[in-house]
Structure formats: structure tokens, C-alpha cells
Coordinates of C-alpha atoms in Angstrom, one line a residue:
M1 CA 197.0 51.9 -83.3
P2 CA 200.5 53.4 -82.9
V3 CA 203.3 51.8 -80.9
Y4 CA 206.2 54.0 -79.6
A5 CA 209.7 53.0 -78.8
P6 CA 212.8 54.8 -77.8
R7 CA 215.5 55.2 -80.6
D8 CA 218.5 57.2 -80.1
D9 CA 217.2 59.0 -76.9
D10 CA 213.9 60.0 -78.9
W11 CA 210.7 58.2 -79.0
T12 CA 209.3 57.3 -82.4
T13 CA 206.5 55.3 -84.0
V14 CA 207.5 51.7 -84.8
P15 CA 205.7 48.9 -86.6
G16 CA 205.0 46.9 -83.4
P17 CA 206.5 46.0 -80.1
A18 CA 208.2 42.7 -81.0
G19 CA 212.1 43.1 -80.9
R20 CA 211.9 46.3 -78.9
A21 CA 213.5 46.4 -75.4
L22 CA 210.7 48.9 -74.3
A23 CA 207.7 49.8 -76.4
V24 CA 204.3 51.7 -75.6
E25 CA 201.3 50.8 -77.6
V26 CA 197.8 52.7 -77.8
R27 CA 195.2 50.0 -78.0
T28 CA 191.5 50.3 -78.3
E29 CA 190.2 46.8 -78.0
D30 CA 189.2 45.5 -74.5
A31 CA 188.8 49.0 -73.2
L32 CA 185.8 50.9 -71.8
P33 CA 183.4 51.8 -74.6
G34 CA 185.7 53.3 -77.1
T35 CA 188.4 54.3 -74.6
P36 CA 192.0 53.2 -75.8
D37 CA 194.5 51.6 -73.2
V38 CA 198.1 52.4 -73.1
V39 CA 200.1 49.0 -73.0
V40 CA 203.6 48.8 -72.1
H41 CA 205.8 46.0 -73.5
R42 CA 209.2 44.9 -72.5
D43 CA 211.1 42.6 -74.7
G44 CA 207.8 41.9 -76.8
T45 CA 205.9 40.9 -73.5
E46 CA 203.0 43.0 -72.1
T47 CA 204.1 44.2 -68.6
F48 CA 201.6 46.9 -67.8
T49 CA 198.3 48.4 -69.1
L50 CA 197.2 52.0 -68.2
Q51 CA 193.5 52.6 -68.5
T52 CA 190.8 54.7 -66.9
Q53 CA 190.5 53.6 -63.4
A54 CA 187.0 54.9 -62.7
V55 CA 183.7 54.2 -64.4
P56 CA 182.7 57.6 -65.9
T57 CA 179.4 59.1 -64.8
G58 CA 179.1 60.9 -68.1
G59 CA 180.0 64.5 -69.2
E60 CA 183.4 64.5 -67.5
T61 CA 187.1 64.1 -68.2
I62 CA 189.2 61.6 -66.2
H63 CA 193.0 61.9 -66.3
T64 CA 195.0 58.9 -65.0
V65 CA 198.6 58.9 -64.3
A66 CA 201.2 56.1 -63.8
G67 CA 204.9 55.6 -63.5
V68 CA 206.8 53.1 -65.8
D69 CA 210.1 51.7 -64.9
P70 CA 211.8 51.5 -68.4
E71 CA 214.3 48.7 -67.2
T72 CA 211.6 46.3 -66.3
G73 CA 208.5 47.7 -68.2
Q74 CA 206.7 47.4 -64.9
G75 CA 204.1 50.2 -64.2
T76 CA 202.4 51.6 -61.0
M77 CA 199.2 53.5 -60.9
L78 CA 199.8 56.8 -59.2
A79 CA 196.7 59.0 -59.4
A80 CA 193.5 59.9 -61.2
L81 CA 192.1 63.4 -61.6
R82 CA 188.5 63.9 -62.4
A83 CA 187.4 67.2 -63.9
E84 CA 183.7 67.6 -63.5
G85 CA 181.2 69.9 -62.0
G86 CA 182.5 72.0 -59.1
G87 CA 186.2 71.3 -59.8
P88 CA 188.9 68.7 -59.9
S89 CA 189.5 65.9 -57.5
V90 CA 192.7 63.8 -57.2
D91 CA 192.5 60.1 -56.1
D92 CA 195.7 58.3 -54.9
L93 CA 195.9 54.9 -56.9
R94 CA 199.3 53.8 -55.5
P95 CA 199.2 50.3 -54.4
S96 CA 200.6 49.6 -50.9
D97 CA 203.7 48.0 -52.4
A98 CA 204.5 51.0 -54.7
P99 CA 208.2 51.7 -55.2
S100 CA 209.6 54.2 -52.9
A101 CA 210.2 56.7 -55.7
Y102 CA 206.4 57.1 -55.9
S103 CA 206.3 58.7 -52.4
D104 CA 203.7 60.7 -50.6
A105 CA 205.9 63.8 -51.3
A106 CA 205.9 63.1 -55.0
L107 CA 202.2 62.9 -55.1
E108 CA 201.8 65.8 -52.9
G109 CA 203.9 67.9 -55.2
F110 CA 201.7 66.7 -58.1
R111 CA 198.6 67.8 -56.2
D112 CA 200.2 71.2 -55.5
D113 CA 201.1 71.8 -59.1
L114 CA 197.5 70.9 -60.1
A115 CA 196.3 73.5 -57.5
E116 CA 198.4 76.1 -59.2
I117 CA 197.4 75.5 -62.8
L118 CA 193.6 75.5 -61.7
I119 CA 192.5 74.4 -65.2
P120 CA 192.8 70.7 -65.8
V121 CA 193.5 71.1 -69.4
Y122 CA 197.1 72.0 -68.4
I123 CA 197.6 68.9 -66.5
D124 CA 200.5 68.0 -68.7
D125 CA 202.5 70.8 -67.0
A126 CA 201.9 69.0 -63.7
V127 CA 202.8 65.6 -65.1
E128 CA 205.8 67.0 -66.6
S129 CA 206.9 68.4 -63.3
L130 CA 206.2 65.1 -61.6
S131 CA 208.6 63.3 -64.2
E132 CA 211.2 65.6 -63.0
D133 CA 210.9 64.2 -59.5
I134 CA 210.6 60.5 -60.1
P135 CA 212.6 58.2 -62.4
G136 CA 211.5 56.6 -65.7
L137 CA 208.4 57.5 -67.6
V138 CA 205.3 59.3 -66.3
V139 CA 202.4 58.5 -68.5
L140 CA 199.2 60.4 -68.7
H141 CA 195.9 58.7 -70.0
T142 CA 193.2 61.3 -70.6
A143 CA 189.6 60.3 -71.5
R144 CA 186.8 62.7 -72.1
F145 CA 183.3 61.2 -71.9
D146 CA 180.1 62.5 -73.4
D147 CA 176.8 62.4 -71.4
R148 CA 176.3 58.9 -72.4
T149 CA 179.6 57.7 -71.0
R150 CA 181.2 57.1 -74.3
C151 CA 184.6 58.2 -74.8
A152 CA 184.4 61.3 -77.1
Y153 CA 188.2 62.2 -76.8
F154 CA 191.4 60.4 -75.9
R155 CA 194.9 61.6 -75.5
T156 CA 198.1 60.1 -73.9
S157 CA 201.5 61.6 -73.3
A158 CA 204.6 60.3 -71.8
F159 CA 207.3 62.4 -70.0
A160 CA 210.8 61.6 -68.5
G161 CA 213.0 64.0 -66.8
G162 CA 210.7 66.9 -67.5
D163 CA 210.7 66.3 -71.2
L164 CA 207.8 65.1 -73.4
Q165 CA 208.7 61.8 -75.0
F166 CA 205.5 61.2 -77.1
E167 CA 201.9 62.0 -77.3
E168 CA 198.9 60.6 -79.1
E169 CA 195.4 62.1 -79.6
I170 CA 192.2 60.6 -80.9
G171 CA 189.0 62.7 -81.4
S172 CA 188.5 66.4 -80.6
L173 CA 187.3 68.5 -77.6

């Protein structure tokens, strides 16, 4: 699976995380059935793993959002959005010791943006906006599950300062 690293202010695919100050890898092993993980590496060492935080009930899409400090490679879970049935729901996943940059105001702004777009397929717009309000990378992990709770579609994207840094997609909707 691909590994992305910044090079000259752009993110590009690289052969592996070794020898990179910061790298983000899309990995399929050790994930929910068929659901890739997004693994952050700092100086060749794994520092954070972003994965679906909820067990799917089947026939739904789960978007999980995290912030990543590019200086340390440390990540913080921010929120999960479930798109199923009657409409989306946003779960606050921030730990009690979350950095102050991931404030209630930032998460409330994210919820407001989601309410305005109405259609979760445009979640990138809300994540892009969130990345304008907090430092570092904001990484989105999207997994669409079939009715047997197998991952049928996966997409990840990363934003910083309102700009898309990279994206990876596996499967089709």
C-alpha cells in the first residue's frame, strides 16, 4: 500500500517510511475486515494509527477524523461521522487530554459545516474547513460497509491549512 511523505511543500508517494521525518502509510493488515488503517510515522517509527472507531452495523459509511502534529507525528482522534438511515451523527472522539488546538469551538465549527453541506459525501469540504482552524494535518478515514459489515470502499485524505495534501481510494461506491 502507498506511503506518502512531504517533499518540497508537496506530499508525494515514497517507497517507505524509513528515512522520512514524517510519513503516512495506508495499510490493510490488522484492520477491520478489509478496512485499511492510516498509519503515521515519525523518523521511521509508528506514532499514530487512524482506523474506524466504531464497529459497523452494516450498510453504512463511517468517516473518522483525526488531527496530526507534523513535528511529533502524534495524532489525536477528533470525531466520527456515521452516515446511515435517517441522517448523519457526529461522535466526539477527543480524549480528555486532547491538545487545546482541538477545542470545543473547532469541533462545533466542524459540526456546523457538516450541517450546511447536508450530504456526507461532501465531508471533505468540512474537513478542509477544519484544517484551516487547527494546526498540522487533518486526516479523514472513510469506510463504506456492505450489509455483511465488510469494507466495500475506503478513502483517506489529508488537509493542512485548507489545502488537500494527498488522497488514496480503494474500491468504488
